[in-house]
GROMACS .gro file of C-alpha atoms in nm:
model
  188
    1MET     CA    1  -1.103  -0.790  -0.844
    2GLN     CA    2  -1.408  -0.878  -0.676
    3GLN     CA    3  -1.484  -0.663  -0.367
    4ASN     CA    4  -1.814  -0.598  -0.180
    5PRO     CA    5  -1.885  -0.225  -0.241
    6ASN     CA    6  -2.059  -0.240   0.081
    7LEU     CA    7  -1.784  -0.321   0.271
    8ILE     CA    8  -1.598  -0.092   0.085
    9SER     CA    9  -1.776   0.181   0.165
   10LYS     CA   10  -1.736   0.096   0.536
   11VAL     CA   11  -1.383   0.080   0.561
   12GLN     CA   12  -1.214   0.441   0.616
   13LEU     CA   13  -0.847   0.464   0.607
   14LYS     CA   14  -0.740   0.768   0.852
   15LYS     CA   15  -0.370   0.872   0.936
   16ALA     CA   16  -0.247   0.779   1.226
   17THR     CA   17  -0.179   1.029   1.540
   18TYR     CA   18  -0.013   1.009   1.898
   19SER     CA   19  -0.393   0.914   2.031
   20ASP     CA   20  -0.370   0.598   1.823
   21LYS     CA   21  -0.056   0.490   1.987
   22LYS     CA   22  -0.223   0.220   2.275
   23ASN     CA   23  -0.427   0.106   2.051
   24VAL     CA   24  -0.142   0.008   1.758
   25PHE     CA   25   0.062  -0.169   2.019
   26GLU     CA   26  -0.277  -0.387   2.175
   27TRP     CA   27  -0.275  -0.471   1.802
   28GLN     CA   28   0.072  -0.553   1.718
   29THR     CA   29   0.102  -0.747   2.100
   30SER     CA   30  -0.213  -0.916   2.038
   31SER     CA   31  -0.156  -1.333   2.012
   32GLY     CA   32  -0.083  -1.497   1.741
   33VAL     CA   33  -0.061  -1.176   1.512
   34ARG     CA   34   0.289  -1.142   1.470
   35LYS     CA   35   0.342  -1.480   1.358
   36TYR     CA   36   0.400  -1.326   0.953
   37PHE     CA   37   0.582  -1.049   1.045
   38ARG     CA   38   0.933  -0.952   0.940
   39GLN     CA   39   1.042  -0.915   1.322
   40THR     CA   40   0.824  -1.174   1.529
   41ALA     CA   41   0.957  -1.074   1.846
   42ILE     CA   42   0.667  -0.887   2.041
   43PRO     CA   43   0.787  -0.514   2.151
   44THR     CA   44   0.788  -0.399   2.484
   45TRP     CA   45   0.629  -0.038   2.542
   46PRO     CA   46   0.917   0.167   2.521
   47GLU     CA   47   1.023  -0.009   2.201
   48HIS     CA   48   0.668   0.049   2.061
   49CYS     CA   49   0.696   0.417   2.183
   50LYS     CA   50   1.003   0.494   1.995
   51TRP     CA   51   0.909   0.287   1.669
   52PHE     CA   52   0.520   0.429   1.681
   53GLU     CA   53   0.670   0.847   1.770
   54ASP     CA   54   0.974   0.754   1.439
   55THR     CA   55   0.720   0.636   1.231
   56LEU     CA   56   0.517   0.950   1.259
   57LYS     CA   57   0.793   1.177   1.228
   58ARG     CA   58   0.868   1.010   0.916
   59ALA     CA   59   0.843   1.169   0.523
   60ASP     CA   60   0.907   0.851   0.405
   61ARG     CA   61   0.647   0.633   0.568
   62ALA     CA   62   0.281   0.671   0.617
   63LEU     CA   63   0.074   0.482   0.851
   64TYR     CA   64  -0.326   0.496   0.887
   65ILE     CA   65  -0.583   0.340   1.087
   66ILE     CA   66  -0.823   0.084   0.929
   67ASN     CA   67  -1.167   0.211   1.069
   68HIS     CA   68  -1.437  -0.049   0.942
   69ASP     CA   69  -1.805   0.037   1.042
   70GLY     CA   70  -1.701   0.306   1.306
   71ASN     CA   71  -1.406   0.081   1.481
   72ASP     CA   72  -1.050   0.111   1.483
   73ILE     CA   73  -0.911  -0.241   1.400
   74GLY     CA   74  -0.576  -0.236   1.200
   75THR     CA   75  -0.342  -0.038   1.031
   76LEU     CA   76  -0.197   0.007   0.713
   77ARG     CA   77   0.150   0.118   0.688
   78LEU     CA   78   0.296   0.295   0.303
   79ASP     CA   79   0.699   0.313   0.300
   80GLU     CA   80   0.774   0.470   0.000
   81ILE     CA   81   1.124   0.295  -0.093
   82GLU     CA   82   1.206   0.484  -0.401
   83LEU     CA   83   1.046   0.822  -0.564
   84ASN     CA   84   0.634   0.656  -0.641
   85LYS     CA   85   0.775   0.325  -0.533
   86TYR     CA   86   0.619   0.200  -0.206
   87GLU     CA   87   0.647  -0.120   0.014
   88VAL     CA   88   0.257  -0.174   0.193
   89SER     CA   89   0.217  -0.361   0.542
   90ILE     CA   90  -0.109  -0.436   0.699
   91LEU     CA   91  -0.236  -0.538   1.014
   92ILE     CA   92  -0.657  -0.642   1.111
   93THR     CA   93  -0.683  -0.775   1.474
   94PRO     CA   94  -0.756  -1.159   1.523
   95GLN     CA   95  -1.137  -1.043   1.591
   96ALA     CA   96  -1.168  -0.896   1.256
   97GLN     CA   97  -0.979  -1.128   1.044
   98GLY     CA   98  -1.152  -1.325   0.782
   99LYS     CA   99  -1.427  -1.079   0.697
  100GLY     CA  100  -1.277  -0.890   0.347
  101ILE     CA  101  -1.228  -0.581   0.595
  102GLY     CA  102  -0.792  -0.607   0.444
  103VAL     CA  103  -0.951  -0.636   0.112
  104ALA     CA  104  -1.122  -0.330   0.145
  105ALA     CA  105  -0.866  -0.180   0.289
  106LEU     CA  106  -0.620  -0.231   0.012
  107SER     CA  107  -0.812  -0.124  -0.198
  108LYS     CA  108  -0.833   0.208  -0.048
  109ILE     CA  109  -0.458   0.285  -0.188
  110THR     CA  110  -0.590   0.422  -0.486
  111GLU     CA  111  -0.789   0.696  -0.268
  112LEU     CA  112  -0.415   0.795  -0.101
  113LYS     CA  113  -0.203   0.764  -0.393
  114LYS     CA  114  -0.298   0.868  -0.780
  115HIS     CA  115   0.043   0.679  -0.927
  116GLY     CA  116   0.303   0.413  -0.800
  117MET     CA  117   0.401   0.069  -0.759
  118PHE     CA  118   0.295  -0.099  -0.437
  119ILE     CA  119   0.490  -0.415  -0.309
  120ALA     CA  120   0.392  -0.680  -0.071
  121GLU     CA  121   0.619  -0.918   0.057
  122VAL     CA  122   0.390  -1.193   0.225
  123ARG     CA  123   0.493  -1.537   0.328
  124PRO     CA  124   0.446  -1.833   0.115
  125ASP     CA  125   0.241  -1.968   0.449
  126ASN     CA  126   0.003  -1.636   0.503
  127LEU     CA  127  -0.297  -1.789   0.277
  128ALA     CA  128  -0.512  -1.532   0.409
  129SER     CA  129  -0.299  -1.214   0.278
  130ILE     CA  130  -0.203  -1.403  -0.002
  131THR     CA  131  -0.585  -1.477  -0.102
  132ALA     CA  132  -0.644  -0.991   0.052
  133PHE     CA  133  -0.426  -0.879  -0.206
  134THR     CA  134  -0.475  -1.116  -0.484
  135LYS     CA  135  -0.865  -0.986  -0.411
  136ALA     CA  136  -0.763  -0.622  -0.410
  137GLY     CA  137  -0.584  -0.654  -0.745
  138PHE     CA  138  -0.211  -0.723  -0.638
  139THR     CA  139  -0.040  -0.952  -0.883
  140ALA     CA  140   0.221  -1.238  -0.785
  141LEU     CA  141   0.568  -1.140  -0.881
  142THR     CA  142   0.680  -1.451  -0.692
  143PRO     CA  143   0.601  -1.657  -0.442
  144SER     CA  144   0.607  -1.409  -0.189
  145LEU     CA  145   0.616  -1.097  -0.382
  146TYR     CA  146   0.287  -0.909  -0.503
  147SER     CA  147   0.247  -0.588  -0.664
  148LEU     CA  148   0.005  -0.342  -0.779
  149ARG     CA  149   0.072  -0.026  -1.047
  150ILE     CA  150  -0.119   0.264  -1.024
  151GLU     CA  151  -0.111   0.525  -1.281
  152SER     CA  152  -0.305   0.882  -1.303
  153TRP     CA  153  -0.492   0.909  -1.610
  154ARG     CA  154  -0.189   1.190  -1.699
  155ALA     CA  155   0.090   0.907  -1.678
  156LEU     CA  156  -0.128   0.646  -1.927
  157GLU     CA  157  -0.206   1.000  -2.180
  158LEU     CA  158   0.164   1.014  -2.236
  159LYS     CA  159   0.223   0.633  -2.275
  160ILE     CA  160  -0.073   0.669  -2.501
  161ALA     CA  161   0.070   0.923  -2.674
  162ILE     CA  162   0.410   0.778  -2.718
  163GLY     CA  163   0.268   0.500  -2.790
  164PHE     CA  164   0.126   0.653  -3.099
  165ILE     CA  165   0.420   0.858  -3.182
  166MET     CA  166   0.631   0.556  -3.255
  167ARG     CA  167   0.365   0.387  -3.465
  168ILE     CA  168   0.379   0.697  -3.693
  169LEU     CA  169   0.775   0.655  -3.681
  170MET     CA  170   0.767   0.281  -3.752
  171SER     CA  171   0.558   0.376  -4.043
  172ALA     CA  172   0.733   0.696  -4.187
  173ALA     CA  173   1.055   0.802  -4.222
  174ALA     CA  174   1.194   0.962  -3.870
  175SER     CA  175   1.172   1.302  -3.865
  176ALA     CA  176   1.382   1.485  -3.634
  177ALA     CA  177   1.070   1.694  -3.523
  178ALA     CA  178   0.891   1.365  -3.390
  179ILE     CA  179   1.224   1.212  -3.248
  180SER     CA  180   1.196   1.576  -3.020
  181ILE     CA  181   0.866   1.506  -2.900
  182ILE     CA  182   0.876   1.183  -2.790
  183LYS     CA  183   1.230   1.287  -2.586
  184HIS     CA  184   1.020   1.588  -2.418
  185LEU     CA  185   0.682   1.339  -2.366
  186GLN     CA  186   0.964   1.096  -2.195
  187THR     CA  187   1.097   1.366  -1.955
  188LEU     CA  188   0.733   1.448  -1.799
   0.00000   0.00000   0.00000
């Protein structure tokens, strides 16, 4: 992950509010911006209003406004598809594309969530998004699916503890107490 710390410090994510509805509509209907969207059809204002209001109400979806150097320039969306598993969507306005802002915004996911698996479906011909996700630490699982795993220190500590106990069990006779500890740790 090679990122510009100065750029990252100038990029902020803030929860979207109803006052962002018009800006998001303008961004989503900008010429050429939907080329790589799953739904390429440009929404009407009433369709957008319904989607936007539903998005803000949903408990399994979080929409963030990407702000760079005081200017709102896009969105980052996290849809929880399973417990601690999120699909990531990002939109950067055409004027702000190609400046590393998308990479910086994606890198901020760790400030939003301390633990989880983040996936993004990216069309193989969307080279700018592939580059942004890769630079932000995502790994290609397939030519169109990228993932990032964030583990809290607690989860890492538990994995280390389980690994340590497993090594003990492999080198010594398995005891009922050690097996009980492993089972307990796996439930945490």
